């Protein structure tokens, strides 16, 4: 279904190829560690950390609540598999939140800066 939704969206909206990835962390220390890890590998051009968000969720049959830090990771769709792998290497959660949202459009200057600060997709 994701493929068909992606095809539908790309027919009607300008797609830039860039994405914003949502990822939550249990502590500010972990959020900083993940942000730096992604920046050092040039998998993200920028990572914002929104402190102290409250999440309500279902886990193993029970409703849970937690205070977390939300990462807003600016990257590209082509690098998303590498971003996922890098986050899973250092994240403490068994199932970390990893949601990629397409960037439909943006300022030319910002998008050019973002692209210039990501590694080429062909690099390991």
mmCIF file of C-alpha atoms in Angstrom:
data_model
loop_
_atom_site.group_PDB
_atom_site.id
_atom_site.type_symbol
_atom_site.label_atom_id
_atom_site.label_comp_id
_atom_site.label_asym_id
_atom_site.label_seq_id
_atom_site.Cartn_x
_atom_site.Cartn_y
_atom_site.Cartn_z
ATOM 1 C CA UNK A 1 0.000 0.000 0.000
ATOM 2 C CA UNK A 2 2.845 2.427 0.744
ATOM 3 C CA UNK A 3 4.067 2.129 -2.839
ATOM 4 C CA UNK A 4 0.641 2.952 -4.254
ATOM 5 C CA UNK A 5 0.214 5.878 -1.846
ATOM 6 C CA UNK A 6 3.683 7.159 -2.810
ATOM 7 C CA UNK A 7 2.798 6.902 -6.485
ATOM 8 C CA UNK A 8 -0.494 8.709 -5.883
ATOM 9 C CA UNK A 9 1.156 11.516 -3.909
ATOM 10 C CA UNK A 10 3.954 11.992 -6.460
ATOM 11 C CA UNK A 11 1.362 12.374 -9.234
ATOM 12 C CA UNK A 12 -0.272 15.329 -7.533
ATOM 13 C CA UNK A 13 2.474 17.025 -5.521
ATOM 14 C CA UNK A 14 5.941 18.291 -6.285
ATOM 15 C CA UNK A 15 8.354 16.032 -4.451
ATOM 16 C CA UNK A 16 11.804 17.263 -3.496
ATOM 17 C CA UNK A 17 13.410 13.970 -2.504
ATOM 18 C CA UNK A 18 14.079 15.317 0.984
ATOM 19 C CA UNK A 19 12.351 13.999 4.085
ATOM 20 C CA UNK A 20 11.817 14.837 7.737
ATOM 21 C CA UNK A 21 12.163 11.809 9.991
ATOM 22 C CA UNK A 22 10.422 11.661 13.357
ATOM 23 C CA UNK A 23 12.180 9.702 16.082
ATOM 24 C CA UNK A 24 11.540 9.795 19.835
ATOM 25 C CA UNK A 25 14.123 9.178 22.564
ATOM 26 C CA UNK A 26 13.819 8.507 26.269
ATOM 27 C CA UNK A 27 16.387 11.116 27.345
ATOM 28 C CA UNK A 28 18.064 14.304 26.214
ATOM 29 C CA UNK A 29 21.419 12.499 26.351
ATOM 30 C CA UNK A 30 20.226 9.795 23.975
ATOM 31 C CA UNK A 31 18.656 12.386 21.643
ATOM 32 C CA UNK A 32 21.969 14.262 21.470
ATOM 33 C CA UNK A 33 23.912 11.051 20.905
ATOM 34 C CA UNK A 34 21.672 10.050 17.986
ATOM 35 C CA UNK A 35 21.719 13.567 16.495
ATOM 36 C CA UNK A 36 25.526 13.715 16.555
ATOM 37 C CA UNK A 37 25.802 10.156 15.218
ATOM 38 C CA UNK A 38 23.667 11.075 12.184
ATOM 39 C CA UNK A 39 25.460 14.370 11.576
ATOM 40 C CA UNK A 40 28.919 12.786 11.821
ATOM 41 C CA UNK A 41 27.931 10.229 9.174
ATOM 42 C CA UNK A 42 26.333 12.965 7.014
ATOM 43 C CA UNK A 43 23.038 11.087 7.100
ATOM 44 C CA UNK A 44 21.310 14.242 8.345
ATOM 45 C CA UNK A 45 21.956 17.878 7.546
ATOM 46 C CA UNK A 46 20.138 19.085 10.656
ATOM 47 C CA UNK A 47 18.476 17.515 13.687
ATOM 48 C CA UNK A 48 16.130 19.465 15.943
ATOM 49 C CA UNK A 49 15.444 18.117 19.427
ATOM 50 C CA UNK A 50 12.071 19.064 20.866
ATOM 51 C CA UNK A 51 12.331 18.470 24.611
ATOM 52 C CA UNK A 52 9.801 16.897 26.906
ATOM 53 C CA UNK A 53 6.993 15.682 24.741
ATOM 54 C CA UNK A 54 4.468 13.303 26.296
ATOM 55 C CA UNK A 55 3.609 10.153 24.385
ATOM 56 C CA UNK A 56 0.666 7.843 24.989
ATOM 57 C CA UNK A 57 0.887 4.480 23.278
ATOM 58 C CA UNK A 58 -0.050 0.842 23.404
ATOM 59 C CA UNK A 59 2.811 -1.562 24.218
ATOM 60 C CA UNK A 60 2.471 -5.300 24.764
ATOM 61 C CA UNK A 61 -1.266 -5.035 25.377
ATOM 62 C CA UNK A 62 -1.173 -2.157 27.889
ATOM 63 C CA UNK A 63 -1.614 1.584 27.500
ATOM 64 C CA UNK A 64 1.588 3.368 28.480
ATOM 65 C CA UNK A 65 2.752 6.960 28.837
ATOM 66 C CA UNK A 66 6.247 8.413 28.721
ATOM 67 C CA UNK A 67 8.072 11.724 28.576
ATOM 68 C CA UNK A 68 10.359 11.780 25.569
ATOM 69 C CA UNK A 69 12.445 14.008 23.339
ATOM 70 C CA UNK A 70 11.358 14.257 19.699
ATOM 71 C CA UNK A 71 13.999 14.358 16.972
ATOM 72 C CA UNK A 72 13.155 16.098 13.698
ATOM 73 C CA UNK A 73 15.793 14.769 11.322
ATOM 74 C CA UNK A 74 16.301 16.453 7.937
ATOM 75 C CA UNK A 75 17.625 14.007 5.349
ATOM 76 C CA UNK A 76 16.798 12.501 1.961
ATOM 77 C CA UNK A 77 14.554 9.625 0.961
ATOM 78 C CA UNK A 78 17.537 7.899 -0.648
ATOM 79 C CA UNK A 79 19.406 7.900 2.685
ATOM 80 C CA UNK A 80 16.458 6.682 4.778
ATOM 81 C CA UNK A 81 17.601 3.024 4.892
ATOM 82 C CA UNK A 82 21.044 4.141 6.157
ATOM 83 C CA UNK A 83 19.421 6.493 8.702
ATOM 84 C CA UNK A 84 17.267 3.637 10.011
ATOM 85 C CA UNK A 85 20.283 1.354 10.359
ATOM 86 C CA UNK A 86 22.347 4.053 12.110
ATOM 87 C CA UNK A 87 19.568 4.849 14.594
ATOM 88 C CA UNK A 88 18.937 1.190 15.371
ATOM 89 C CA UNK A 89 22.659 0.779 16.193
ATOM 90 C CA UNK A 90 22.523 3.324 19.029
ATOM 91 C CA UNK A 91 18.849 3.624 20.089
ATOM 92 C CA UNK A 92 17.778 2.130 23.423
ATOM 93 C CA UNK A 93 14.192 1.304 22.366
ATOM 94 C CA UNK A 94 13.289 -2.161 21.162
ATOM 95 C CA UNK A 95 11.082 -0.554 18.489
ATOM 96 C CA UNK A 96 12.231 3.037 17.878
ATOM 97 C CA UNK A 97 9.831 5.404 16.165
ATOM 98 C CA UNK A 98 11.082 6.009 12.626
ATOM 99 C CA UNK A 99 8.601 7.835 10.417
ATOM 100 C CA UNK A 100 9.694 9.549 7.205
ATOM 101 C CA UNK A 101 7.556 12.452 6.013
ATOM 102 C CA UNK A 102 8.095 13.769 2.470
ATOM 103 C CA UNK A 103 9.098 17.376 1.940
ATOM 104 C CA UNK A 104 6.746 18.543 -0.775
ATOM 105 C CA UNK A 105 8.497 21.867 -1.323
ATOM 106 C CA UNK A 106 10.773 24.330 0.441
ATOM 107 C CA UNK A 107 12.925 27.370 -0.106
ATOM 108 C CA UNK A 108 15.525 26.776 -2.789
ATOM 109 C CA UNK A 109 18.337 28.080 -0.583
ATOM 110 C CA UNK A 110 17.435 25.776 2.308
ATOM 111 C CA UNK A 111 16.977 22.694 0.122
ATOM 112 C CA UNK A 112 20.317 23.362 -1.598
ATOM 113 C CA UNK A 113 22.005 23.709 1.817
ATOM 114 C CA UNK A 114 20.363 20.491 3.021
ATOM 115 C CA UNK A 115 21.505 18.526 -0.043
ATOM 116 C CA UNK A 116 25.057 19.923 0.203
ATOM 117 C CA UNK A 117 25.343 18.691 3.800
ATOM 118 C CA UNK A 118 24.303 15.090 3.143
ATOM 119 C CA UNK A 119 26.678 12.425 1.934
ATOM 120 C CA UNK A 120 26.189 11.157 -1.595
ATOM 121 C CA UNK A 121 23.924 8.124 -1.667
ATOM 122 C CA UNK A 122 26.674 5.978 -3.228
ATOM 123 C CA UNK A 123 28.944 6.369 -0.155
ATOM 124 C CA UNK A 124 28.764 3.551 2.439
#
